[in-house]
Coordinates of C-alpha atoms in Angstrom, one line a residue:
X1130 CA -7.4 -26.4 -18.6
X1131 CA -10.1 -23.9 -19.9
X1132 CA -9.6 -22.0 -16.2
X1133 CA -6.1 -21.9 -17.7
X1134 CA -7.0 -20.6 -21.0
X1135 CA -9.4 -18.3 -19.6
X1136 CA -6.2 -16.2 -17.7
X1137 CA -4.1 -16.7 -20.3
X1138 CA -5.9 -15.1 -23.0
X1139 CA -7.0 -12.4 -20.4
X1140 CA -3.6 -11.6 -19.7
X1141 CA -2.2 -11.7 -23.1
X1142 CA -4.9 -9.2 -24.1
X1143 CA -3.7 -7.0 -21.2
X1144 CA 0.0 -7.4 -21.9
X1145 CA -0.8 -5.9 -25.7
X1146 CA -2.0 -2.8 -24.6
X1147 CA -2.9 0.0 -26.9
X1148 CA -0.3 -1.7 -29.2
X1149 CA -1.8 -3.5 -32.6
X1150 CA -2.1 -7.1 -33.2
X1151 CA -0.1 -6.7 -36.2
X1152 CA 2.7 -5.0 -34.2
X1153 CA 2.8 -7.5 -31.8
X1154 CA 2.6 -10.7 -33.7
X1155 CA 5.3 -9.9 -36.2
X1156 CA 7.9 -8.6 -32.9
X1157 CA 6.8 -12.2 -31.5
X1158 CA 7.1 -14.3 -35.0
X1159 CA 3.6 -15.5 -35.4
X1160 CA 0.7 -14.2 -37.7
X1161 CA -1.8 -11.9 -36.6
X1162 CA -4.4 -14.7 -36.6
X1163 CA -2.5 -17.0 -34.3
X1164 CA -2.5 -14.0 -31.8
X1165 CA -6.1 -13.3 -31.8
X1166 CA -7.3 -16.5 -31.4
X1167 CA -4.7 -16.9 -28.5
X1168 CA -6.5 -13.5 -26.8
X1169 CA -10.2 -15.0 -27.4
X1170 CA -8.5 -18.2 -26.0
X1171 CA -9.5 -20.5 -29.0
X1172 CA -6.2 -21.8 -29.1
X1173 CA -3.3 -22.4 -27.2
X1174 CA 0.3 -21.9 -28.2
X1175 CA 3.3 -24.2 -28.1
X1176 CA 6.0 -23.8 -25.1
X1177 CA 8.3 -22.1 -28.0
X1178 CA 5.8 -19.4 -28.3
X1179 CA 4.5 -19.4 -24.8
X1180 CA 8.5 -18.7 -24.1
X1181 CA 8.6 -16.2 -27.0
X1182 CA 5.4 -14.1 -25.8
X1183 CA 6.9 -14.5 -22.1
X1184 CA 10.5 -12.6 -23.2
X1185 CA 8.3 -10.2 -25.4
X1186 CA 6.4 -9.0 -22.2
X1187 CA 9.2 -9.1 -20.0
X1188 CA 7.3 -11.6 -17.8
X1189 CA 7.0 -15.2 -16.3
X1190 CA 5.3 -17.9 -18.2
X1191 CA 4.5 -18.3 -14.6
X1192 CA 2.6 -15.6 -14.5
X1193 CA 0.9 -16.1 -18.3
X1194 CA -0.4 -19.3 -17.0
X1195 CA -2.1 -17.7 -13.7
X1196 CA 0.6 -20.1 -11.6
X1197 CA 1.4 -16.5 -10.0
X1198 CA -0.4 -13.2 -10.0
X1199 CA 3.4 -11.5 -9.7
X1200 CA 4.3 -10.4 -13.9
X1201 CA 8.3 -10.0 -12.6
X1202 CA 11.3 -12.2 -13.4
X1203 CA 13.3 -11.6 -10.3
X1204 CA 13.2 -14.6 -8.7
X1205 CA 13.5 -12.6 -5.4
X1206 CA 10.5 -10.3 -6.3
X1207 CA 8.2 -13.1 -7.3
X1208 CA 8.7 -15.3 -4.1
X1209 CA 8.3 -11.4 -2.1
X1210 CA 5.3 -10.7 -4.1
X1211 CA 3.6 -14.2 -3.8
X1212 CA 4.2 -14.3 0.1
X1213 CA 3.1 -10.9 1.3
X1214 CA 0.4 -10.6 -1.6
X1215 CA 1.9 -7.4 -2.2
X1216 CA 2.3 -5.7 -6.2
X1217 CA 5.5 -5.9 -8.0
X1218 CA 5.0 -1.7 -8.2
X1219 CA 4.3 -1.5 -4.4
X1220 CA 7.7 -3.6 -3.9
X1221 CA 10.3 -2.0 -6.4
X1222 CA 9.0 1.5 -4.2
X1223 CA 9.9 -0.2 -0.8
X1224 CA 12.8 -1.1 -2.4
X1225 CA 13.5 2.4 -3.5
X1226 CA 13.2 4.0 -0.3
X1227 CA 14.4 0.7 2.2
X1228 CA 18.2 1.4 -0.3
X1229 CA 17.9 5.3 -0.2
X1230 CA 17.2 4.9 3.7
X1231 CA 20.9 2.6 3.8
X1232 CA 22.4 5.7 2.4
X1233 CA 25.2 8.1 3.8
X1234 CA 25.4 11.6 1.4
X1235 CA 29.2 12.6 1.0
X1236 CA 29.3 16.2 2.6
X1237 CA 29.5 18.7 0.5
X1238 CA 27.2 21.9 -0.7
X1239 CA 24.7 19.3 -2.1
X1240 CA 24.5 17.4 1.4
X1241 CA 21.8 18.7 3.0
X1242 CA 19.6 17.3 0.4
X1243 CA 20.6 13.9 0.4
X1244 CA 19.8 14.3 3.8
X1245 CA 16.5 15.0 3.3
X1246 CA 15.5 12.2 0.6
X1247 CA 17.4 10.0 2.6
X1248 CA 15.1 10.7 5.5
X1249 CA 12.2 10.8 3.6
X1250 CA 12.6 7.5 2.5
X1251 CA 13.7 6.5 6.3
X1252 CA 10.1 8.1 7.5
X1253 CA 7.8 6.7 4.6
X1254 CA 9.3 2.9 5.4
X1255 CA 8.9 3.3 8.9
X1256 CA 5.1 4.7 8.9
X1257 CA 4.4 1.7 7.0
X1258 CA 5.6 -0.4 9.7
X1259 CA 3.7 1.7 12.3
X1260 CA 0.6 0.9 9.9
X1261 CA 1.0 -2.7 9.4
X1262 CA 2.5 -3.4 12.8
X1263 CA -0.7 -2.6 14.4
X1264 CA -3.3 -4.9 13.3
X1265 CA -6.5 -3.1 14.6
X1266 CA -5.7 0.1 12.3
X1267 CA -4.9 -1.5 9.3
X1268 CA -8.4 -3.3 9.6
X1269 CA -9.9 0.0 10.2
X1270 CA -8.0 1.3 7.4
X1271 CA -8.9 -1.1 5.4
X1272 CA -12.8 -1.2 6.3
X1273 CA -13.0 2.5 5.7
X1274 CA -11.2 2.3 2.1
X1275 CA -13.0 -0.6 0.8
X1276 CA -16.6 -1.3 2.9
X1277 CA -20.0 0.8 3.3
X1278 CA -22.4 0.3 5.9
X1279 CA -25.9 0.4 4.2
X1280 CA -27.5 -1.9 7.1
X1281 CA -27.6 -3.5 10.0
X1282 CA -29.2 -6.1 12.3
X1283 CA -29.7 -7.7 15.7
X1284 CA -26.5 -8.7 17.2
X1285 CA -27.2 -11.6 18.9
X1286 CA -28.1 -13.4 15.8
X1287 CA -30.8 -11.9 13.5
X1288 CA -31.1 -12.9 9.8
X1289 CA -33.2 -9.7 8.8
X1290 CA -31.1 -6.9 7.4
X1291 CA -33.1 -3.3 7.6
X1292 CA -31.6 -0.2 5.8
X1293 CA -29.0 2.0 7.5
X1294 CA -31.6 5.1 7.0
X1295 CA -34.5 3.8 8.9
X1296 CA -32.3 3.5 12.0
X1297 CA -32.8 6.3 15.1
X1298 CA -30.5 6.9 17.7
X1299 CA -32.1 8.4 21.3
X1300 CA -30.3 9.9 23.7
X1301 CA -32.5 9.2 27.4
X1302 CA -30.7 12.0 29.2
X1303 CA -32.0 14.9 26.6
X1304 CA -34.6 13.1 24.8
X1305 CA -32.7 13.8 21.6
X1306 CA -33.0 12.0 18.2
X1307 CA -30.4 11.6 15.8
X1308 CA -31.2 9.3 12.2
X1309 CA -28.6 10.1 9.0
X1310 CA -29.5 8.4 5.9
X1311 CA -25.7 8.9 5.1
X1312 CA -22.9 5.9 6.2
X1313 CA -21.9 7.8 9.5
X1314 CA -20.3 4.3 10.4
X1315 CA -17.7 5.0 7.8
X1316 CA -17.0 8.2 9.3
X1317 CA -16.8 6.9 13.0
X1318 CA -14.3 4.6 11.6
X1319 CA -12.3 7.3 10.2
X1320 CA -12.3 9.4 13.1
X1321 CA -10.9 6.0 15.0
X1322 CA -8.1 6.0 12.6
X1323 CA -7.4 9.5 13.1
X1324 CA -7.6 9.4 16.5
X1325 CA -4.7 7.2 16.8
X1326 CA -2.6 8.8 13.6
X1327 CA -2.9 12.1 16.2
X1328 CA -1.5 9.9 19.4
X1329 CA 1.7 8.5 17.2
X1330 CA 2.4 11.7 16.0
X1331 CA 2.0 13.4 19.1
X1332 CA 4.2 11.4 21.1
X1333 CA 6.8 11.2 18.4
X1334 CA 6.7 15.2 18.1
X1335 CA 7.0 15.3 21.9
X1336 CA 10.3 12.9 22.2
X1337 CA 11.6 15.1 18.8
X1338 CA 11.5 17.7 20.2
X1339 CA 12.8 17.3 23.5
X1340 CA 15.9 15.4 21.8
X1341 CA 16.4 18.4 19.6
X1342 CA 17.0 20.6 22.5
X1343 CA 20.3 19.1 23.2
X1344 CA 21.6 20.9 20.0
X1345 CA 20.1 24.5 20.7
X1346 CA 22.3 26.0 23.2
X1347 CA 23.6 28.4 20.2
X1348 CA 20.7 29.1 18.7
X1349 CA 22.0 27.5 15.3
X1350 CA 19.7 25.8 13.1
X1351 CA 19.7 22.7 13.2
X1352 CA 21.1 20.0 10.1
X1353 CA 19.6 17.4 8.4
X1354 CA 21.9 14.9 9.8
X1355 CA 21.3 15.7 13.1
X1356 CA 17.6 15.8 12.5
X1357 CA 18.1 12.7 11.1
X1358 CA 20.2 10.5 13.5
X1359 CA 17.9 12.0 16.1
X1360 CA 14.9 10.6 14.2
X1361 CA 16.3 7.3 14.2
X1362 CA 17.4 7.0 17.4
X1363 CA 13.9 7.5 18.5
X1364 CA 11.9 4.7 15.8
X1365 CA 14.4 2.2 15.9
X1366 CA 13.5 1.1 19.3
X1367 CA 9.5 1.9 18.5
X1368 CA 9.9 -0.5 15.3
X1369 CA 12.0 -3.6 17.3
X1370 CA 9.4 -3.6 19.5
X1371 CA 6.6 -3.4 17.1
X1372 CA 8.0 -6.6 15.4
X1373 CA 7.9 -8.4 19.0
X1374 CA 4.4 -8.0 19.5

């Protein structure tokens, strides 16, 4: 119960905002009292309030009760949110772009456009299943966002952890020393990232652009659409087979 009380309260406070206990009490129907000693989590309201605060927020009592880390109501969102560990503001974009990608502009002046926010939105989606579909880069990715190598140790077991900065590195061949106080682990991580962001868009440039060629015997330039359709035709088959790995 108090682990309860402790999100509750934390997430009440949160909710508020720059807005004023006063302001927010009186919208809710409680006194200003009630609502501070329900953010210090000294008290606990009734289910009429907890349903009253939940409608003021535009969130799930679910979710005031730290039963789900997801603030939405959608039903559909929550159970998305909850099962991919994804953010409710990370899923309404996918959203954005998955429906904008389902689109077909009308042709008219205004087409070419549509076109292009509809391929956008078709490019962003599917680069996030490149990403996500390969699990070794979205570990690197993620180790070089979030990790710094300060030390290190013996491999086959060693419980003594020595700086990162006292560590040399000797080439044999030219008798060459090389020691960087700096996290140069972080940066061959990087590069390894890079490395393959450089192959996928080489070989997707590479089939492009030999598709494109079909469409060049006049020398006209080319359309959105078919830049488009062309696009697809060559990432559909990449993404199937990226979900059958």
């Amino acid at each position: 119960m108090d682990n309860v009380t402790k999100v509750f309260s934390k997430r009440l406070k949160q909710l508020r905002g720059n807005k004023s206990q006063d302001d927010v009490a009186k919208d809710i129907g409680i006194s200003r009292g009630a609502l501070s000693y329900y953010e210090k989590g000294e008290r606990n309201p009734d289910i009429n309030i907890l349903s009253s605060i939940a409608k003021y927020y535009n969130v799930s009592a679910d979710y005031l009760l730290g039963l789900s880390d997801t603030p939405t109501l959608s039903v559909e969102e929550k159970a998305i949110c909850d099962t991919i560990g994804l953010s409710k503001n990370s899923v309404d974009i996918l959203k954005i772009h998955a429906q904008r990608a389902r689109q077909t502009p009308v042709k008219d002046d205004e087409s070419e456009d549509d076109w292009e926010l509809i391929m956008w939105s078709y490019l962003s989606l599917q680069a996030i299943n490149i990403i996500i579909g390969d699990p070794e880069l979205l570990s690197d990715i993620a180790s070089y966002f979030f990790t710094e190598y300060t030390h290190y140790t013996d491999f086959y077991g060693g419980d003594i952890y020595h700086p990162i900065s006292s560590l040399e590195l000797f080439d044999s061949k030219f008798h060459i020393s090389y020691s960087n106080d700096y996290d140069f682990l972080s940066d061959a991580i990087f590069f390894r990232i890079q490395r393959t962001f450089l192959s996928i868009r080489k070989e997707f440039l590479q089939k492009l652009y030999k598709e494109l060629q079909a469409y060049d015997t006049e020398n006209e330039e080319y359309s959105q659409e078919i830049i488009y359709s062309t696009i697809r035709s060559l990432l559909d088959p990449l993404m199937k087979n990226l979900s059958h790995r």
